[in-house]
Rosetta silent file (secondary structure, phi, psi, omega in degrees, C-alpha in Angstrom):
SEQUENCE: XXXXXXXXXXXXXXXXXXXXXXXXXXXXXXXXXXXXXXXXXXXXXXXXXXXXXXXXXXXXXXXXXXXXXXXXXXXXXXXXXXXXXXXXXXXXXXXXXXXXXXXXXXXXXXXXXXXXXXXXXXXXXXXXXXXXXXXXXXXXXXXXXXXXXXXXXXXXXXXXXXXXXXXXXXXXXXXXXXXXXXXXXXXXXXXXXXXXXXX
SCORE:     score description
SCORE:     0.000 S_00000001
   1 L     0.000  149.272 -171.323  114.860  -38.517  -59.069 S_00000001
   2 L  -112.390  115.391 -175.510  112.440  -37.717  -56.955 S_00000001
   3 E   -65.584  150.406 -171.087  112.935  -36.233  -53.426 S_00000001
   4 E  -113.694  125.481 -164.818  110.505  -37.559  -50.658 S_00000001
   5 E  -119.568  123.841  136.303  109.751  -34.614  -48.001 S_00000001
   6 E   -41.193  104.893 -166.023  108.272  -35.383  -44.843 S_00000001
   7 E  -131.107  117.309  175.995  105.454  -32.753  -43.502 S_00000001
   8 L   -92.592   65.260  173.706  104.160  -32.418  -39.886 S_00000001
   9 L   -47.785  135.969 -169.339  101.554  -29.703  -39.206 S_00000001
  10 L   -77.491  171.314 -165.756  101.576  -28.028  -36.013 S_00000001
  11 L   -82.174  -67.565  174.105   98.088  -28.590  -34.406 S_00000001
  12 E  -143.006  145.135  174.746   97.802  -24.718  -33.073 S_00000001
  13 E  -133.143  178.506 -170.465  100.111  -21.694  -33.296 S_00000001
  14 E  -134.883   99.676  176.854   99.308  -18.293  -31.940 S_00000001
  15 E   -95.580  130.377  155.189  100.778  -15.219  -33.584 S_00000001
  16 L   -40.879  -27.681 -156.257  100.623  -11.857  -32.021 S_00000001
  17 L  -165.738  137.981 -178.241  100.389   -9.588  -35.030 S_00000001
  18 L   -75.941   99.677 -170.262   98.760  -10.204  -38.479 S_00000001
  19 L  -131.598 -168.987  162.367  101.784  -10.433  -40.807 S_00000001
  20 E   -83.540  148.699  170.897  103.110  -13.762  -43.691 S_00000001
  21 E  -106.890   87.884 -179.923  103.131  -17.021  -42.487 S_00000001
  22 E   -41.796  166.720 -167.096  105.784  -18.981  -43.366 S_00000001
  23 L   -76.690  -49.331  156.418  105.907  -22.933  -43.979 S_00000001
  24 L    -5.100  -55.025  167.748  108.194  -22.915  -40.608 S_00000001
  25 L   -45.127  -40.064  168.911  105.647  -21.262  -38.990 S_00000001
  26 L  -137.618   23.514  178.956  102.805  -24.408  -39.054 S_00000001
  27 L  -155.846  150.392  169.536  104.711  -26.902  -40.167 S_00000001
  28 L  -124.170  160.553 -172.192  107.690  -28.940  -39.568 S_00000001
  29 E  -128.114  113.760  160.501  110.010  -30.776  -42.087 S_00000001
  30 E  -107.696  123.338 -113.646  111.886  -33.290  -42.433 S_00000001
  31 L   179.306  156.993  153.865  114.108  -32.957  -45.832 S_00000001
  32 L   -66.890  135.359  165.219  117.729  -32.960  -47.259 S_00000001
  33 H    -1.582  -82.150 -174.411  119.290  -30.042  -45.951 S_00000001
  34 H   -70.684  -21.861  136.672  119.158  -27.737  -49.223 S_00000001
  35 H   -28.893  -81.628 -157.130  114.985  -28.759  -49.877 S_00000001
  36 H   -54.775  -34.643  173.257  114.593  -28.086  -46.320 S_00000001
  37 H   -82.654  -35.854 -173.243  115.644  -24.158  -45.713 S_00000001
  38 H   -72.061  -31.348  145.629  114.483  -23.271  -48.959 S_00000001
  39 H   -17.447  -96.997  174.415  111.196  -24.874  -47.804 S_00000001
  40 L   -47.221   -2.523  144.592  110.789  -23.611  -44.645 S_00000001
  41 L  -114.107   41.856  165.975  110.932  -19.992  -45.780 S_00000001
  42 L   -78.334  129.040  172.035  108.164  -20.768  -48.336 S_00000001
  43 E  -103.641  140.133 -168.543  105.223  -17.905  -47.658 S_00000001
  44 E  -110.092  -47.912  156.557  102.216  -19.631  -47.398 S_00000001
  45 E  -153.276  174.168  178.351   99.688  -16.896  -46.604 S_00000001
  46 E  -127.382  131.458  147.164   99.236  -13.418  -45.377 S_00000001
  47 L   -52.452  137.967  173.274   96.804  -12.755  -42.718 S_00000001
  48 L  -141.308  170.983 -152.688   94.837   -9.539  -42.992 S_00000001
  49 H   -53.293  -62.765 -164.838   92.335   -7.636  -41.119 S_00000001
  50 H   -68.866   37.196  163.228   89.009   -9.773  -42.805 S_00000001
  51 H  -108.473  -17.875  166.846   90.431  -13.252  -41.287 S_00000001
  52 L    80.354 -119.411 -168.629   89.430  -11.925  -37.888 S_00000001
  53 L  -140.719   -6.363  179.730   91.390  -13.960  -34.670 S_00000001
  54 E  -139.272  135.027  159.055   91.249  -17.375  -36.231 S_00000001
  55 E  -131.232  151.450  177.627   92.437  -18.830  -39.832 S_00000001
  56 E  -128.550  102.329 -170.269   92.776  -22.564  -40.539 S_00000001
  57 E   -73.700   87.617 -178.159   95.452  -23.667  -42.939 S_00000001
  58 E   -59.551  113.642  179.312   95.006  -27.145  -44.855 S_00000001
  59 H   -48.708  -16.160  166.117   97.651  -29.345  -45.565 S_00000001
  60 H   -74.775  -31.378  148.214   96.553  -30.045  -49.104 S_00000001
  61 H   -18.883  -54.383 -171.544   96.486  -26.457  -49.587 S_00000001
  62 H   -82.812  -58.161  167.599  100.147  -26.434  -48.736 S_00000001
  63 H   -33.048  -85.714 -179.528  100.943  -29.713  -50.457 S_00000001
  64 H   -43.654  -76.507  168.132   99.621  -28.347  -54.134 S_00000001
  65 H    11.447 -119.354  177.155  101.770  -25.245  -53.163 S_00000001
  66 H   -73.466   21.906  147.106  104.763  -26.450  -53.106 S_00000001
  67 H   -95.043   -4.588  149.651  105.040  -29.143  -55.774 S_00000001
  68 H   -49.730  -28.941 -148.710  103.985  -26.357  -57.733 S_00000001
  69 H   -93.766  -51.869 -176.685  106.631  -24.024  -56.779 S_00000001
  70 L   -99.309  124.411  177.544  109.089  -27.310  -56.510 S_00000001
  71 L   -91.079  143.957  173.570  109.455  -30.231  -59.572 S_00000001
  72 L    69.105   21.849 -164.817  110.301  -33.113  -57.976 S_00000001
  73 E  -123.635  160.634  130.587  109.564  -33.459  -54.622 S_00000001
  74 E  -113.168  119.523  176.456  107.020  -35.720  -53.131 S_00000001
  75 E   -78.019  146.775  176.567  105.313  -35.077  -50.035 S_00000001
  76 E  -124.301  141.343 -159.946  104.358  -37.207  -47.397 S_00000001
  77 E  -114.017  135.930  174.743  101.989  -35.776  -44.469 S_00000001
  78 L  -124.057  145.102 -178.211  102.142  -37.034  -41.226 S_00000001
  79 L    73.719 -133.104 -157.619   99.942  -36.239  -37.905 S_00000001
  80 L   -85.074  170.635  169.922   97.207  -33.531  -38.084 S_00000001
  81 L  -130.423   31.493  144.456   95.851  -32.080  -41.406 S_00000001
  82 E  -156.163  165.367 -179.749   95.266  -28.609  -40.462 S_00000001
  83 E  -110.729  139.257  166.617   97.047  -25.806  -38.399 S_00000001
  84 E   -74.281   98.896 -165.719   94.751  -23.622  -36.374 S_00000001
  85 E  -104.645  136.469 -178.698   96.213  -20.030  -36.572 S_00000001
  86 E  -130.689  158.242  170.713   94.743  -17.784  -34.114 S_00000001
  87 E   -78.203   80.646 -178.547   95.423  -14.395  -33.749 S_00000001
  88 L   -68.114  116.411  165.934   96.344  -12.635  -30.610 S_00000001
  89 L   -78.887  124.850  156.639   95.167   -9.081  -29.806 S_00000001
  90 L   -34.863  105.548  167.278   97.384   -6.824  -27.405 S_00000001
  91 L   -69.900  138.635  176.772   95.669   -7.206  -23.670 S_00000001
  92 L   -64.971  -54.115 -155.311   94.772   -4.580  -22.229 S_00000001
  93 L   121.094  158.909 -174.404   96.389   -3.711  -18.657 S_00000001
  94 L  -118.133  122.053  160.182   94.021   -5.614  -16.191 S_00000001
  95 L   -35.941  132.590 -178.771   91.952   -3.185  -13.824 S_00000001
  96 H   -90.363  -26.648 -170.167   92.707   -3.976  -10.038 S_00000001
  97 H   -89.435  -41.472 -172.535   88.990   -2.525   -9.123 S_00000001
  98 H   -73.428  -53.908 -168.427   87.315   -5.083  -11.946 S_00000001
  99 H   -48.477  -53.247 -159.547   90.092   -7.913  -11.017 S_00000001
 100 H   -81.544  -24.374  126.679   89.342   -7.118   -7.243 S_00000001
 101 H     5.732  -82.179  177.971   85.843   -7.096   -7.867 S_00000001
 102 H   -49.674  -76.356  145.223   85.839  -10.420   -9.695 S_00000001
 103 H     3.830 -102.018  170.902   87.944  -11.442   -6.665 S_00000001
 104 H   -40.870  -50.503 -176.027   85.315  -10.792   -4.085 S_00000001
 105 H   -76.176  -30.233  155.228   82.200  -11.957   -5.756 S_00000001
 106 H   -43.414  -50.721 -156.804   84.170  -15.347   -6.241 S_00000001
 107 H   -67.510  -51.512  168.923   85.479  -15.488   -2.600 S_00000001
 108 H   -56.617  -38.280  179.340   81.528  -15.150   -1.489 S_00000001
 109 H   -86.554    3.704  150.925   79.973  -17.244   -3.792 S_00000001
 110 H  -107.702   -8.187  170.393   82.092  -19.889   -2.809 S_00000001
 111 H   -72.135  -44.179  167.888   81.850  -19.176    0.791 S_00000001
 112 H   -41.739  -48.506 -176.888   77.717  -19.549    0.161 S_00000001
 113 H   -55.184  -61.338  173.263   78.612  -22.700   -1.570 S_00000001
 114 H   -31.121  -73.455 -155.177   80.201  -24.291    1.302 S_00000001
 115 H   -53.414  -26.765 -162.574   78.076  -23.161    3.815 S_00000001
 116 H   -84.606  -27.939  166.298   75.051  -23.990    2.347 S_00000001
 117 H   -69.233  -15.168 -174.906   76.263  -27.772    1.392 S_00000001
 118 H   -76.800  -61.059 -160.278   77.494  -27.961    5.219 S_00000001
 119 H   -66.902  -15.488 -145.604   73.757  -26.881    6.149 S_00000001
 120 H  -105.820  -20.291 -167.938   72.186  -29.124    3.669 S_00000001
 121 L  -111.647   19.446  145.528   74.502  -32.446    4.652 S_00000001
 122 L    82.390    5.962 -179.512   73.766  -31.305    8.442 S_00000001
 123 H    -7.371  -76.563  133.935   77.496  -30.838    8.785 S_00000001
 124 H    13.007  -74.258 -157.988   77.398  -29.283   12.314 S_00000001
 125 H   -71.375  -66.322 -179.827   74.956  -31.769   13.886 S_00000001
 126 H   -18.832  -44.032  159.074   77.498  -34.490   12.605 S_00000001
 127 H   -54.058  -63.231 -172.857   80.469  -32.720   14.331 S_00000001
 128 H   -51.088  -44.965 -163.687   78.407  -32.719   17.511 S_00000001
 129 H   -82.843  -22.510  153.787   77.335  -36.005   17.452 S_00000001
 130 H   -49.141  -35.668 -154.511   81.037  -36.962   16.700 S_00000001
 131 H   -88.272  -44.862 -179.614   82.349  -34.699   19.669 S_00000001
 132 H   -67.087  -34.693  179.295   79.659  -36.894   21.903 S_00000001
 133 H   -66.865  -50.236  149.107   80.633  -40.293   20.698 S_00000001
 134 H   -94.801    8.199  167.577   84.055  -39.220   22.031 S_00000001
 135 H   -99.843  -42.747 -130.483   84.002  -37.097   24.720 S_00000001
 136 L    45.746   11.556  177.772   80.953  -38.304   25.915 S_00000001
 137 L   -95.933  145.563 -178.821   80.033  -34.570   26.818 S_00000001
 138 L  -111.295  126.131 -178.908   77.491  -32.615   24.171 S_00000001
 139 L  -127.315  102.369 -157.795   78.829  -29.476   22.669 S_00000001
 140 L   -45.636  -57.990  175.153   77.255  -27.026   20.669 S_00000001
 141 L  -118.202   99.939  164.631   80.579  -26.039   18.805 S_00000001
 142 L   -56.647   44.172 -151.213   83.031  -28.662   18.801 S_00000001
 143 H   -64.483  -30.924 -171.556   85.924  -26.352   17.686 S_00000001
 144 H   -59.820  -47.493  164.917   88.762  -28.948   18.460 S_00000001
 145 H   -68.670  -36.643 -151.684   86.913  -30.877   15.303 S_00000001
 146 H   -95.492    7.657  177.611   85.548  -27.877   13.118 S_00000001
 147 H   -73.149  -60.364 -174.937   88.819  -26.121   13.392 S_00000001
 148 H   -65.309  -35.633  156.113   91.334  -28.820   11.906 S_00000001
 149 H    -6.289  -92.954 -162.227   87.848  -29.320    9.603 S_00000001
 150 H   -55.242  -37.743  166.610   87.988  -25.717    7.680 S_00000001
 151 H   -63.965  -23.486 -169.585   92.275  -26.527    7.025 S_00000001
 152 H   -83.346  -34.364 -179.231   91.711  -29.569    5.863 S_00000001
 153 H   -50.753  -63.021 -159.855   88.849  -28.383    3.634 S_00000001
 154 H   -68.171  -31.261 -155.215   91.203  -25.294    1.737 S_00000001
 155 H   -60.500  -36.429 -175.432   94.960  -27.202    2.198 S_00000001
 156 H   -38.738  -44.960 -168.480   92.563  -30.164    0.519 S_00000001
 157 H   -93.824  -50.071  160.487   91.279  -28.224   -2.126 S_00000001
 158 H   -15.362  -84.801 -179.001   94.919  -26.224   -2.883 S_00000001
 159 H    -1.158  -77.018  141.064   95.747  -30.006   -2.938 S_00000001
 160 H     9.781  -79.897 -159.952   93.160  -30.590   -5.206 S_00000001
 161 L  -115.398   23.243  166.103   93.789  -28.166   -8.180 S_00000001
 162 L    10.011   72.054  164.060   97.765  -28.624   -7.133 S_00000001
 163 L  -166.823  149.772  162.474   98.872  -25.237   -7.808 S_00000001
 164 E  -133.620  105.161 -175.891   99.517  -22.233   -4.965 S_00000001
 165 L    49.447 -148.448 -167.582   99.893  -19.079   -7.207 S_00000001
 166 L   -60.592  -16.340 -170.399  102.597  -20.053   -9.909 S_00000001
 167 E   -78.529  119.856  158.663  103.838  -23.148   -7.853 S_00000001
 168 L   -80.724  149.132  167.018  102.906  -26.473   -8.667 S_00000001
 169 L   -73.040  -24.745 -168.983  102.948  -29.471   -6.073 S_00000001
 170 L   178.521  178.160 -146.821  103.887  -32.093   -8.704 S_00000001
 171 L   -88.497  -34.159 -127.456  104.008  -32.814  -12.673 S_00000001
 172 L   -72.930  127.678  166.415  100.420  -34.469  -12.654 S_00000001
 173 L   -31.171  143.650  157.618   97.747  -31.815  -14.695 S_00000001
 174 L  -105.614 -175.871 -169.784   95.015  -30.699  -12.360 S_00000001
 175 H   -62.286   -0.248  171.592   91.220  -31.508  -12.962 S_00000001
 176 H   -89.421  -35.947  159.879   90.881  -27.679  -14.494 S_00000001
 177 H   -56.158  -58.018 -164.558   93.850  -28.375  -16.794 S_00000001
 178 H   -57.748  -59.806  171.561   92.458  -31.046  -17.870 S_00000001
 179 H   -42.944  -50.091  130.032   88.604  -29.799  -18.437 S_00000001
 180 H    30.947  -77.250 -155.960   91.164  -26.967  -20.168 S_00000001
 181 H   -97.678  -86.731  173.664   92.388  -29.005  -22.397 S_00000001
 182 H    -1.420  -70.057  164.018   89.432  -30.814  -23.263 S_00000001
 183 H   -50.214  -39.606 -176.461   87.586  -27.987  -24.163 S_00000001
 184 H   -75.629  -37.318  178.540   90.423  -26.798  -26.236 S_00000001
 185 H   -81.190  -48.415  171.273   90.648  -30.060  -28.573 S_00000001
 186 H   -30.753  -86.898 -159.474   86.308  -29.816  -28.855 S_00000001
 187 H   -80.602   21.833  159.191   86.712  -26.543  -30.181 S_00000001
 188 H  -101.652  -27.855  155.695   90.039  -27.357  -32.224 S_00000001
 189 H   -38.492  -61.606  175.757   87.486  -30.426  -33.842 S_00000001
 190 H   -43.171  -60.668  169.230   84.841  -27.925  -33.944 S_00000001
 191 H   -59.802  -48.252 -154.972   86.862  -25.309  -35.942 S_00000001
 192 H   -63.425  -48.519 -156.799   88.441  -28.097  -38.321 S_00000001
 193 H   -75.545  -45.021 -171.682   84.881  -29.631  -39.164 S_00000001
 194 H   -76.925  -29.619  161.157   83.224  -25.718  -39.502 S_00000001
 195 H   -49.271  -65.819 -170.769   86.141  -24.906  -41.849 S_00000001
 196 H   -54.800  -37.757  155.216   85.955  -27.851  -43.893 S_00000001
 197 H   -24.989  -89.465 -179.688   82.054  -27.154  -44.218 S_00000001
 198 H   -45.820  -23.420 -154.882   82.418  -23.503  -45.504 S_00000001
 199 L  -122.497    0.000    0.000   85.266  -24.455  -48.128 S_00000001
């Protein structure tokens, strides 16, 4: 009789250290018990030095695999039909003079940004002419508006990208996660399509 095995691939895993990759490892199973452990500690491949930081593992690959190894099973594949393995290199210690650096040429070049969209959408004159419409007095620097102004601009943008350091405000992704993420499925498409190409 023939058992029917159920095969998920994970989408992307990330191993630390080039070693074998087990089926466990990119794949999940659903199985009778005894099919299923002896499965799941099926080696599938071993990364080595010429695979570089990324290998991409095909489920048909895996499929002939084991019904070779195993008479009698059939598999059925479900979800994606390859796992992206990428290979993490040991980080370095992070410099505090490059990080602080980094730091600084952000903090200006976003203070430039501001100011110069403030100058360019007359920002200022706007305030004034606001400060006159309700005081009826003309004021060079309106501080009582351009004060509350500059908090509302950063708590806005903290708001915004809803994170303060490790703290989130709420579950919803912000728009950087998202762009993130985006970017991450392009170039998990990208690899799938340049793999399939080469082989």
């Amino acid at each position: 009789m023939t058992e029917i095995i159920y095969l998920r691939m994970k989408k992307r895993i990330e191993l630390s250290t080039r070693r074998q990759v087990y089926l466990k490892d990119i794949a999940y199973i659903s199985a009778a018990p005894d099919y299923k452990k002896k499965l799941m500690e099926t080696s599938i491949y071993r990364i080595t030095k010429k695979d570089k930081n990324i290998v991409i593992i095909d489920s048909f690959l895996i499929i002939d695999h084991l019904t070779a190894l195993n008479q009698g099973i059939d598999i059925q594949l479900l979800g994606p039909e390859q796992t992206i393995i990428q290979i993490m290199e040991k980080k370095k210690p992070v410099n505090v003079w490059i990080a602080a650096f980094v730091w600084l040429l952000l903090f200006i070049g976003t203070a430039m940004t501001i100011m110069n969209f403030h100058y360019d959408v007359s920002m200022q004159e706007v305030q004034q002419k606001l400060h006159f419409i309700l005081t009826g007095q003309e004021n060079e620097f309106p501080l009582w508006i351009q004060i509350p102004y500059s908090f509302g601009l950063g708590i806005g943008t903290l708001l915004f990208f809803n994170h303060w350091f490790n703290r989130r405000f709420n579950e919803e992704p912000s728009p950087l996660e998202v762009e993130i993420y985006n970017y991450q499925q392009d170039l998990n498409n990208y690899l799938n399509q340049h793999e399939n190409k080469l082989k």
